Coordinates of C-alpha atoms and ligand atoms in Angstrom, one line a residue:
M1 CA -22.1 8.6 -17.9
N2 CA -22.0 8.3 -13.7
G3 CA -18.1 8.8 -12.8
N4 CA -18.2 6.9 -9.8
I5 CA -15.9 4.0 -10.3
F6 CA -18.6 1.9 -8.3
S7 CA -21.1 2.3 -10.8
R8 CA -18.4 0.5 -13.4
F9 CA -18.0 -2.6 -10.9
L10 CA -21.9 -2.9 -10.5
S11 CA -22.6 -3.2 -14.3
V12 CA -19.4 -5.5 -14.5
A13 CA -21.3 -7.8 -11.5
A14 CA -24.7 -7.7 -13.1
E15 CA -22.9 -9.9 -16.0
Q16 CA -21.4 -12.6 -13.8
G17 CA -24.8 -14.2 -12.9
D18 CA -24.5 -16.6 -9.6
K19 CA -20.9 -16.6 -9.3
P20 CA -19.4 -16.1 -6.2
F21 CA -17.4 -12.5 -5.5
L22 CA -15.4 -13.6 -2.1
I23 CA -14.9 -17.2 -1.3
E24 CA -12.9 -17.8 2.1
E25 CA -12.3 -21.2 3.5
G26 CA -14.2 -22.7 0.8
Q27 CA -17.4 -20.8 1.6
A28 CA -19.1 -18.2 -0.5
I29 CA -19.4 -14.9 1.7
A30 CA -20.2 -12.7 -1.1
R31 CA -21.9 -13.0 -4.9
F32 CA -21.7 -10.6 -7.4
A33 CA -25.6 -10.7 -7.9
D34 CA -26.0 -9.5 -4.3
L35 CA -23.7 -6.8 -4.8
D36 CA -26.1 -4.0 -5.3
A37 CA -28.5 -4.7 -2.7
D38 CA -25.6 -5.5 0.0
T39 CA -23.6 -2.2 -0.8
A40 CA -27.0 -0.5 -0.9
R41 CA -28.1 -0.8 2.4
L42 CA -25.0 -0.6 4.3
A43 CA -24.4 2.7 2.3
A44 CA -27.8 3.7 3.7
R45 CA -26.4 3.0 7.2
L46 CA -23.8 5.1 6.6
E47 CA -26.3 7.8 5.1
A48 CA -28.0 7.6 8.9
L49 CA -24.6 8.1 10.2
G50 CA -24.3 11.6 8.5
G51 CA -22.1 10.5 5.7
K52 CA -22.8 11.8 2.4
A53 CA -20.8 12.5 -0.9
G54 CA -17.4 14.4 -0.2
E55 CA -17.3 13.9 3.2
R56 CA -14.6 11.5 4.8
I57 CA -14.8 8.4 6.5
V58 CA -11.8 7.1 8.3
V59 CA -11.5 3.0 8.4
Q60 CA -9.1 1.3 10.8
V61 CA -10.5 -2.3 11.1
E62 CA -8.4 -5.8 10.5
K63 CA -9.3 -7.2 7.3
S64 CA -12.7 -9.0 6.3
P65 CA -15.0 -9.4 3.7
D66 CA -17.1 -7.2 5.6
N67 CA -14.4 -4.3 5.3
V68 CA -14.5 -5.0 1.4
L69 CA -18.1 -4.3 1.5
L70 CA -17.7 -1.1 3.6
Y71 CA -15.3 0.1 1.4
L72 CA -17.4 -0.5 -1.8
S73 CA -20.7 1.0 0.1
A74 CA -18.5 4.1 1.1
L75 CA -17.8 4.4 -2.5
R76 CA -21.3 4.2 -3.7
L77 CA -22.2 7.0 -1.4
G78 CA -19.6 9.0 -2.8
M79 CA -17.9 9.3 0.7
V80 CA -14.0 9.9 0.7
Y81 CA -12.5 6.7 2.1
V82 CA -9.7 6.6 4.2
P83 CA -8.2 4.0 5.2
L84 CA -5.5 3.3 7.8
N85 CA -2.9 0.7 8.5
T86 CA -4.0 -1.5 11.5
A87 CA -0.6 -1.3 13.1
Y88 CA -1.1 2.7 14.0
T89 CA -0.9 3.7 17.0
A90 CA -3.2 6.1 19.2
S91 CA -0.9 8.8 18.5
E92 CA -0.7 8.2 15.1
L93 CA -4.3 7.7 15.0
E94 CA -5.1 11.0 16.5
Y95 CA -3.3 13.1 13.9
F96 CA -5.1 11.3 10.6
L97 CA -8.3 11.8 12.5
S98 CA -7.2 15.7 12.6
D99 CA -6.5 16.2 9.6
A100 CA -8.9 14.1 7.4
E101 CA -11.8 15.6 9.6
P102 CA -14.4 12.3 8.8
V103 CA -17.7 12.5 9.7
I104 CA -17.6 8.4 10.3
V105 CA -15.1 6.7 11.8
V106 CA -15.3 2.9 11.9
C107 CA -12.6 0.8 14.3
R108 CA -12.2 -1.9 15.7
P109 CA -14.5 -2.9 18.7
D110 CA -11.5 -2.5 21.3
D111 CA -10.6 0.6 20.3
E112 CA -13.7 2.3 20.5
A113 CA -13.1 4.3 23.6
T114 CA -9.6 5.5 22.7
V115 CA -11.3 6.4 18.9
R116 CA -13.9 8.3 21.0
G117 CA -11.9 10.4 23.0
L118 CA -9.8 11.5 19.8
V119 CA -12.8 12.5 17.5
G120 CA -14.8 15.7 18.0
S121 CA -18.2 15.1 16.3
A122 CA -17.7 12.0 14.2
A123 CA -19.9 9.3 14.3
V124 CA -17.9 6.0 15.7
V125 CA -19.2 2.7 14.9
T126 CA -17.2 -0.6 15.0
L127 CA -16.8 -3.6 13.0
G128 CA -14.9 -6.6 14.3
E129 CA -13.5 -9.5 12.5
D130 CA -16.4 -11.9 12.6
S131 CA -19.2 -9.3 11.4
S132 CA -19.8 -8.1 15.3
G133 CA -19.7 -4.4 16.0
S134 CA -22.3 -1.6 15.8
L135 CA -22.1 -0.8 12.2
Y136 CA -24.7 -3.8 11.6
D137 CA -26.9 -1.7 14.0
D138 CA -30.0 -0.3 12.6
V139 CA -29.1 -1.0 9.3
P140 CA -32.1 0.6 7.4
D141 CA -34.4 -1.7 5.1
E142 CA -34.4 0.8 2.3
G143 CA -31.1 1.1 0.5
A144 CA -29.1 3.9 -0.7
P145 CA -28.7 4.8 -4.5
V146 CA -25.2 5.0 -6.4
A147 CA -24.1 8.4 -5.9
E148 CA -23.9 10.6 -9.4
L149 CA -20.2 11.9 -9.4
G150 CA -18.0 13.6 -11.6
P151 CA -14.8 11.9 -12.6
D152 CA -12.8 14.3 -10.8
D153 CA -14.6 13.8 -7.4
L154 CA -12.7 12.0 -4.5
A155 CA -12.6 8.6 -3.8
A156 CA -10.0 8.1 -1.5
I157 CA -7.6 9.6 0.5
L158 CA -4.3 7.4 1.4
Y159 CA -2.0 8.9 3.9
T160 CA 1.7 8.8 3.0
S161 CA 4.6 10.1 4.9
G162 CA 7.5 12.3 3.4
T163 CA 11.1 13.1 4.3
T164 CA 10.0 16.1 6.1
G165 CA 6.8 16.7 8.2
R166 CA 3.8 14.7 8.9
S167 CA 2.1 12.3 6.5
K168 CA 0.1 13.8 3.6
G169 CA -3.0 12.8 2.4
A170 CA -2.9 11.8 -1.2
M171 CA -6.1 12.4 -2.8
L172 CA -7.3 10.0 -5.4
T173 CA -10.1 10.9 -7.8
H174 CA -12.5 8.3 -9.3
A175 CA -10.5 9.1 -12.7
N176 CA -7.3 8.5 -11.2
L177 CA -8.6 4.8 -9.8
L178 CA -10.6 3.9 -13.0
S179 CA -8.1 4.6 -15.5
N180 CA -5.4 2.5 -13.6
A181 CA -7.7 0.0 -13.2
E182 CA -8.7 0.0 -16.8
T183 CA -5.0 0.1 -18.1
L184 CA -4.0 -3.0 -16.0
H185 CA -7.3 -5.0 -17.1
G186 CA -5.9 -4.7 -20.7
L187 CA -2.3 -5.1 -19.9
W188 CA -2.3 -8.1 -17.2
C189 CA -5.5 -9.6 -19.8
W190 CA -7.6 -9.8 -16.6
S191 CA -11.0 -12.0 -17.5
S192 CA -14.0 -13.3 -15.7
E193 CA -12.2 -16.6 -15.8
D194 CA -9.7 -15.4 -13.4
V195 CA -9.7 -16.2 -9.8
L196 CA -7.6 -13.8 -8.1
L197 CA -5.7 -15.0 -4.5
H198 CA -5.9 -11.9 -2.1
I199 CA -3.5 -11.7 0.4
L200 CA -2.9 -8.3 0.9
P201 CA -3.8 -5.8 3.3
I202 CA -6.4 -3.7 2.3
Y203 CA -5.5 -0.2 3.9
H204 CA -2.7 0.3 0.9
V205 CA -3.1 1.1 -3.0
H206 CA -1.5 -2.7 -4.0
G207 CA -4.2 -4.5 -1.8
L208 CA -7.0 -2.2 -1.7
F209 CA -6.4 -1.1 -5.5
V210 CA -4.4 -3.0 -7.9
A211 CA -5.6 -6.0 -6.6
L212 CA -9.6 -5.6 -5.4
H213 CA -10.2 -3.4 -8.7
G214 CA -8.7 -5.8 -11.0
A215 CA -11.0 -8.4 -9.8
L216 CA -13.8 -6.4 -9.7
L217 CA -13.4 -4.8 -13.0
A218 CA -13.3 -8.4 -14.4
G219 CA -15.8 -10.0 -12.6
A220 CA -12.9 -12.3 -11.1
T221 CA -14.1 -14.6 -8.0
I222 CA -11.6 -13.5 -5.1
L223 CA -10.2 -16.4 -2.7
F224 CA -10.0 -14.0 0.1
H225 CA -7.0 -14.4 2.6
R226 CA -6.6 -12.2 5.9
N227 CA -3.3 -13.3 6.9
F228 CA -0.4 -15.1 4.8
D229 CA 0.4 -18.4 5.3
P230 CA 2.3 -19.8 2.6
A231 CA 1.3 -23.7 2.7
K232 CA -2.4 -22.4 2.9
I233 CA -2.0 -20.3 -0.3
I234 CA 0.0 -23.1 -2.4
G235 CA -2.9 -25.2 -1.7
E236 CA -5.2 -22.6 -3.3
F237 CA -3.0 -22.6 -6.4
D238 CA -5.0 -25.3 -8.2
A239 CA -8.2 -23.2 -8.0
A240 CA -6.5 -19.8 -8.7
T241 CA -5.0 -17.9 -11.5
V242 CA -3.7 -14.5 -10.2
L243 CA -1.5 -13.8 -7.1
M244 CA -0.5 -10.2 -6.1
G245 CA 2.0 -9.9 -3.7
V246 CA 5.4 -8.2 -2.2
P247 CA 8.9 -9.5 -2.5
T248 CA 8.2 -10.8 1.2
H249 CA 5.7 -13.0 0.2
Y250 CA 7.8 -14.3 -3.0
G251 CA 10.6 -15.1 -0.3
R252 CA 8.4 -17.0 1.8
L253 CA 6.8 -18.8 -0.8
L254 CA 10.3 -20.2 -1.8
G255 CA 10.8 -21.5 1.5
S256 CA 7.8 -23.8 1.1
P257 CA 8.8 -27.3 -0.3
E258 CA 5.4 -27.5 -1.3
L259 CA 5.9 -25.1 -4.2
T260 CA 6.5 -27.1 -7.3
P261 CA 5.6 -26.5 -11.4
D262 CA 2.6 -29.0 -10.7
A263 CA 1.4 -26.8 -7.8
C264 CA 1.6 -23.8 -9.9
A265 CA 0.3 -25.4 -13.1
H266 CA -3.1 -23.6 -13.0
M267 CA -1.6 -20.2 -12.0
R268 CA -1.4 -17.9 -15.2
L269 CA 0.3 -14.6 -13.6
F270 CA 2.5 -13.8 -10.2
V271 CA 2.7 -9.9 -9.7
S272 CA 5.4 -8.6 -7.5
G273 CA 5.6 -4.7 -6.2
S274 CA 5.8 -2.4 -3.6
A275 CA 9.6 -3.1 -3.1
P276 CA 12.3 -4.1 -5.3
L277 CA 11.9 -7.8 -5.7
L278 CA 15.7 -9.5 -5.4
A279 CA 17.0 -11.1 -9.0
E280 CA 18.1 -14.0 -7.0
V281 CA 14.3 -14.5 -5.9
H282 CA 13.0 -13.7 -9.2
D283 CA 15.2 -16.5 -10.8
R284 CA 14.6 -19.0 -7.9
F285 CA 11.1 -18.7 -8.3
A286 CA 11.3 -19.1 -12.1
E287 CA 13.4 -22.2 -11.7
Q288 CA 11.4 -23.8 -8.4
T289 CA 7.8 -22.9 -10.3
G290 CA 8.6 -22.6 -14.3
Q291 CA 7.1 -19.3 -13.9
R292 CA 8.5 -15.8 -13.9
I293 CA 7.1 -13.0 -11.6
L294 CA 5.9 -10.1 -13.5
E295 CA 7.4 -6.9 -11.5
R296 CA 5.7 -3.4 -11.5
Y297 CA 6.4 -0.2 -10.0
G298 CA 4.0 2.2 -8.7
M299 CA 3.2 4.5 -5.9
T300 CA 0.5 5.8 -3.5
E301 CA 0.3 9.1 -5.1
T302 CA 0.2 7.8 -8.8
G303 CA -1.1 4.3 -8.8
M304 CA 1.0 1.9 -10.9
I305 CA 3.6 3.5 -13.2
T306 CA 5.4 0.3 -15.1
S307 CA 5.1 -2.7 -15.7
N308 CA 7.1 -5.7 -17.3
P309 CA 5.2 -7.1 -20.1
Y310 CA 2.5 -9.5 -19.6
D311 CA 3.8 -10.9 -23.4
G312 CA 7.5 -10.3 -23.5
D313 CA 10.5 -10.2 -21.5
R314 CA 10.0 -10.1 -17.6
L315 CA 13.6 -9.2 -16.9
A316 CA 14.7 -9.8 -13.0
G317 CA 15.9 -6.2 -11.3
T318 CA 13.8 -4.2 -14.1
V319 CA 10.0 -2.6 -13.4
G320 CA 9.1 -2.8 -17.4
Y321 CA 7.7 0.0 -19.5
A322 CA 5.6 3.2 -18.7
L323 CA 1.8 1.9 -18.8
P324 CA -0.3 2.5 -21.9
G325 CA -1.4 6.2 -21.5
E326 CA 1.5 7.5 -19.0
E327 CA 4.4 9.5 -19.5
V328 CA 7.6 9.0 -17.9
R329 CA 10.9 10.5 -18.0
I330 CA 14.0 10.7 -16.2
R331 CA 15.9 14.0 -15.1
V332 CA 18.4 15.4 -13.3
G333 CA 17.3 19.2 -12.5
E334 CA 15.9 20.5 -15.7
S335 CA 17.4 18.2 -18.1
D336 CA 16.3 14.8 -19.4
V337 CA 19.1 12.4 -18.7
A338 CA 20.8 10.2 -21.7
P339 CA 19.5 6.4 -22.1
G340 CA 20.9 4.6 -19.3
E341 CA 22.0 7.4 -17.0
P342 CA 20.2 7.8 -13.7
G343 CA 18.1 10.4 -12.7
V344 CA 14.7 11.0 -10.9
L345 CA 11.8 9.5 -12.4
E346 CA 8.8 11.9 -13.1
V347 CA 5.1 10.7 -14.4
R348 CA 2.3 12.2 -15.9
G349 CA -0.9 10.7 -16.8
P350 CA -4.7 10.2 -15.7
N351 CA -3.2 8.1 -13.3
V352 CA -1.9 10.9 -11.0
F353 CA -3.4 12.0 -8.0
A354 CA -5.2 15.6 -7.5
G355 CA -3.0 16.7 -4.6
Y356 CA -2.1 16.7 -0.9
W357 CA -5.1 17.0 1.1
R358 CA -5.2 20.6 2.3
N359 CA -1.5 20.9 1.6
P360 CA -1.4 23.0 -1.6
D361 CA 2.2 24.0 -0.6
K362 CA 3.7 20.6 -0.6
T363 CA 1.5 19.6 -3.8
A364 CA 3.1 22.6 -5.6
E365 CA 6.8 21.2 -4.7
E366 CA 6.1 17.8 -6.1
F367 CA 5.1 18.8 -9.3
R368 CA 6.6 20.7 -12.2
E369 CA 5.1 22.3 -14.4
G370 CA 3.2 21.0 -16.8
G371 CA 1.6 18.4 -14.4
W372 CA 4.8 16.1 -14.3
F373 CA 4.8 14.4 -10.5
V374 CA 8.2 13.8 -9.0
T375 CA 8.5 10.3 -7.6
G376 CA 11.7 10.7 -5.6
D377 CA 12.6 7.3 -7.3
V378 CA 16.1 7.1 -8.9
A379 CA 16.0 5.3 -12.5
T380 CA 17.9 4.2 -15.5
M381 CA 16.1 4.2 -18.7
A382 CA 17.1 2.2 -21.8
E383 CA 16.7 3.1 -25.4
D384 CA 13.6 0.8 -25.8
G385 CA 11.9 2.8 -22.7
R386 CA 12.7 -0.4 -20.5
I387 CA 12.8 1.4 -16.6
M388 CA 15.4 0.1 -14.1
L389 CA 15.2 1.4 -10.2
V390 CA 18.8 2.2 -8.9
G391 CA 18.2 4.0 -5.6
R392 CA 16.0 6.5 -4.2
A393 CA 16.4 10.4 -3.9
K394 CA 14.2 10.1 -0.7
D395 CA 15.2 9.0 2.5
L396 CA 13.0 6.1 2.5
I397 CA 13.1 2.6 4.1
I398 CA 10.8 -0.2 2.4
S399 CA 10.3 -2.9 5.0
G400 CA 8.1 -6.1 4.2
G401 CA 6.3 -3.6 1.3
L402 CA 5.4 -1.0 4.1
N403 CA 7.5 2.3 4.1
V404 CA 9.0 3.7 6.7
Y405 CA 10.3 7.4 6.4
P406 CA 13.7 7.7 8.7
K407 CA 12.6 11.4 9.7
E408 CA 9.8 10.3 11.5
I409 CA 11.7 7.4 13.4
E410 CA 14.6 10.0 14.1
E411 CA 12.4 12.9 15.5
A412 CA 10.6 10.4 18.1
I413 CA 13.8 9.1 19.1
D414 CA 15.6 13.0 19.3
A415 CA 12.9 13.6 21.8
L416 CA 13.4 11.1 24.4
P417 CA 15.3 12.3 27.7
G418 CA 19.1 11.6 27.3
V419 CA 19.2 11.7 23.4
E420 CA 21.5 13.9 21.5
E421 CA 20.6 13.0 18.1
S422 CA 20.4 9.6 16.0
A423 CA 20.3 8.5 12.4
V424 CA 17.9 5.8 11.5
I425 CA 18.8 3.3 8.4
G426 CA 17.5 0.4 6.1
V427 CA 19.9 -2.4 6.1
P428 CA 19.4 -5.7 3.9
H429 CA 16.8 -8.1 6.0
A430 CA 16.6 -11.6 4.9
D431 CA 12.6 -11.6 5.1
M432 CA 11.5 -8.4 5.2
G433 CA 13.9 -6.5 2.3
E434 CA 15.0 -3.9 4.6
G435 CA 15.5 -3.7 8.6
V436 CA 15.4 -0.6 10.4
V437 CA 18.2 0.5 12.6
A438 CA 18.7 3.3 14.9
V439 CA 21.9 4.9 15.8
V440 CA 21.9 6.6 18.6
V441 CA 24.1 9.3 20.4
A442 CA 23.5 9.8 24.2
R443 CA 23.8 13.4 25.9
K444 CA 26.9 13.9 27.7
G445 CA 27.1 11.9 30.9
V446 CA 23.9 9.7 30.0
V447 CA 23.9 5.7 29.5
L448 CA 21.1 5.2 27.2
D449 CA 19.5 1.3 27.1
P450 CA 18.2 0.6 23.8
Q451 CA 15.5 -1.3 25.6
A452 CA 14.3 1.4 27.1
I453 CA 14.5 3.4 23.9
L454 CA 12.5 0.9 22.4
A455 CA 9.8 0.5 25.2
A456 CA 9.3 4.5 24.9
L457 CA 8.9 4.2 21.3
E458 CA 5.9 1.5 21.6
N459 CA 2.9 3.9 22.2
Q460 CA 4.5 6.7 19.7
L461 CA 5.1 4.1 16.3
A462 CA 3.6 1.1 14.7
K463 CA 5.4 -1.7 15.2
F464 CA 7.1 -2.3 11.8
K465 CA 8.6 1.3 11.7
R466 CA 9.9 0.1 14.9
P467 CA 14.1 -0.1 14.9
R468 CA 14.8 -3.8 14.9
H469 CA 18.3 -3.1 16.1
I470 CA 19.2 0.1 18.5
A471 CA 23.1 0.8 18.5
V472 CA 24.5 3.3 21.1
V473 CA 27.5 5.3 20.0
D474 CA 29.3 7.9 20.6
A475 CA 29.5 9.7 17.4
L476 CA 27.9 9.7 14.0
P477 CA 30.2 9.9 11.0
R478 CA 29.9 13.1 9.4
N479 CA 31.2 14.7 5.9
A480 CA 33.1 17.6 5.5
M481 CA 29.6 19.8 5.1
G482 CA 28.6 18.2 8.7
K483 CA 26.1 15.9 7.0
V484 CA 25.5 12.4 8.5
Q485 CA 26.8 10.0 6.4
K486 CA 23.8 7.3 6.0
A487 CA 25.8 5.3 3.5
E488 CA 28.8 4.6 5.7
L489 CA 26.0 3.6 8.5
R490 CA 24.5 1.6 5.9
R491 CA 28.2 -0.5 5.4
V492 CA 28.9 -0.6 9.0
Y493 CA 25.2 -2.5 9.6
A494 CA 25.2 -4.0 6.7
V495 CA 25.0 -8.0 8.0
L496 CA 23.1 -7.3 11.0
F497 CA 19.8 -9.1 9.8
A498 CA 21.3 -10.7 6.4
G499 CA 20.3 -14.0 7.6
Ligands
MCA501 C1 4.8 -7.2 10.2 N1 6.0 -6.9 11.1 C2 6.9 -6.1 10.3 C3 6.2 -6.2 8.8 N2 5.1 -6.6 9.2 N3 7.7 -5.5 10.6 C4 8.1 -4.5 9.7 N4 8.0 -4.5 8.5 C5 6.7 -5.1 8.3 N5 6.4 -4.9 7.2 C6 5.7 -7.1 12.3 C7 5.0 -7.5 13.4 O1 4.5 -6.8 14.0 C8 5.6 -9.1 14.0 O2 6.0 -8.5 15.2 C9 6.8 -9.1 13.3 O3 7.0 -8.0 12.4 C10 6.9 -10.5 12.1 O4 5.4 -10.8 12.1 P1 5.0 -11.7 11.1 O5 4.2 -12.5 11.4 O6 6.2 -12.5 10.5 O7 4.7 -10.7 9.7 P2 3.1 -10.8 8.7 O8 2.1 -10.4 9.9 O9 3.2 -12.3 8.3 O10 3.4 -9.6 7.9 C11 4.7 -9.6 7.0 C12 4.0 -9.0 5.6 C13 3.3 -8.0 5.6 C14 2.8 -10.4 5.4 C15 4.8 -9.1 4.8 O11 4.1 -6.7 6.4 C16 2.3 -7.5 4.6 O12 1.0 -7.8 4.4 N6 2.9 -6.5 3.8 C17 2.5 -6.3 2.9 C18 2.3 -4.7 2.8 C19 1.8 -3.5 1.6 O13 0.4 -4.2 1.2 N7 2.3 -2.6 0.6 C20 1.9 -2.2 -0.2 C21 2.1 -0.5 0.1 P3 5.8 -9.3 16.5 O14 5.8 -10.8 16.0 O15 6.7 -9.0 17.5 O16 4.5 -9.5 16.7 S1 1.2 0.2 -1.5 C22 2.8 0.6 -2.2 O17 4.0 0.3 -1.8 C23 2.8 1.1 -3.8 C24 1.7 1.7 -4.0 C25 3.2 -0.3 -4.5 O18 3.8 -0.2 -5.4 O19 2.3 -1.1 -4.2
AMP502 P1 4.1 4.1 -1.2 O1 4.4 5.4 -1.1 O2 3.6 3.1 -0.2 O3 3.1 4.0 -2.4 O4 5.4 3.6 -1.8 C1 6.0 4.0 -3.1 C2 7.5 3.4 -3.3 O5 7.3 2.4 -3.2 C3 8.0 3.8 -4.7 O6 8.2 5.2 -4.5 C4 9.2 3.2 -4.8 O7 10.3 3.4 -4.2 C5 8.8 1.8 -4.0 N1 8.2 0.5 -4.9 C6 7.2 0.2 -5.2 N2 7.0 -0.5 -6.4 C7 8.5 -1.2 -6.5 C8 9.2 -1.9 -6.9 N3 8.7 -2.9 -7.9 N4 10.6 -1.9 -7.0 C9 11.3 -1.1 -6.0 N5 10.3 -0.3 -5.7 C10 9.1 0.1 -5.8

């Protein structure tokens, strides 16, 4: 059997007759019946550009139906798909390009000149939001076949930052992606009757794999949204059954008077993940709609790890149980903790990635003997296996479902002239969950201007990583060991964005 996950999607598509696969603004943009032919031709185009199985294709384009077809065409050809957040700056992009060594780069038309200046011999083609761009030039008439792959062949590399060093590319195999998709298919009761409201970006696990693969494996139609407009989304609830979002989406939906039990009557499943869903949001959503959001937990390296039950109690503040086929344990050092005690969550199973791209040392650091991956999330497990996330062993901020690693921001700030040192923290933010704050100490005799610091970061860091507040202080609080007390800083700035 072909291990290529795309061959599974095709066999599901073949059973869907003339049903639309993607609908946007009420128009059918793509049909399941055309998926084979559409991807065959685009895959042939990629092949003509030098693409082949195992080679990387880096993609930094706006969300569009063409972007979905590009992803599926890359899978078809057996290429390793490397999606990048559209917010990344040229200086961030430079690193990803040099690390991934792609043979093809697909970028926005406006970025073409910059990208050409950053890549060596890779082919550079463009894709605009409206199907413009050179990707669609010279598409061959004859399509490319679906590549025959083994389960351990790579499907994608997704970059994820860490508490130290540069971003690492998490290598995800076809078997990783298929096992997670199949597990969620059963657990969340997907069927071809479902209609998914797709509102997430398609450069991260949540939107690209959990949402898109869920619909493809079920043969479910997707109502495609490029941006998140609460009124528009609620307006489509009567045609949809499933929505997946980050807590910020649910917080914003709650602000709409249109969100009522009647408006949600056709919906069967609201899923939240990527960041903690406040119990208050969970409860208010249940009051306002009559439906309980199903919260699940996952990571780029592992896909989904736990989920609240589909049938059964969806408890606010918990992320449910280990997915079928996966094992989870909670440890402090080398020992499992007692039920209810906190420790670092480790996971093992067919969903766990193949390691970091060209970084065996980092891979070895993050695994324990026996294939256990150390998540860095601090959790408790109740007697019955229910997991609650209670903290993070890693220094990480999650803003609107996007990860910001303080170390990266601190390094950028510390390198600026006149800066002695800095500490970057996340504090509660009414909309984004956490907001980024930088606390900066100036060199002796220097007067630092927060606006100038922000301006200097503009070309280096994606917007979502940049501090929303910069405080210039005389000194950072330290403990007796000389370590910066971030907990104390978080206390001082706690109400900055409380809303
Ligand atoms: C946009 N901005 C942000 C963020 N998004 N700032 C901080 N954090 C963010 N997440 C900036 C914009 O550039 C803008 O700046 C200003 O904040 C307000 O933008 P707004 O229009 O309100 O934002 P938006 O465009 O509506 O986006 C908010 C969003 C988006 C819809 C929540 O960030 C989003 O789609 N987040 C989901 C990310 C995601 O898919 N995460 C899953 C990762 P200005 O106004 O100055 O231009 S996968 C994962 O974590 C694991 C595997 C898992 O478990 O799922
Ligand atoms: P990423 O590296 O983007 O894959 O982000 C993974 C991290 O997001 C996890 O290690 C968690 O810290 C966090 N995360 C994902 N889902 C949840 C959730 N439901 N509740 C709290 N944190 C979550």
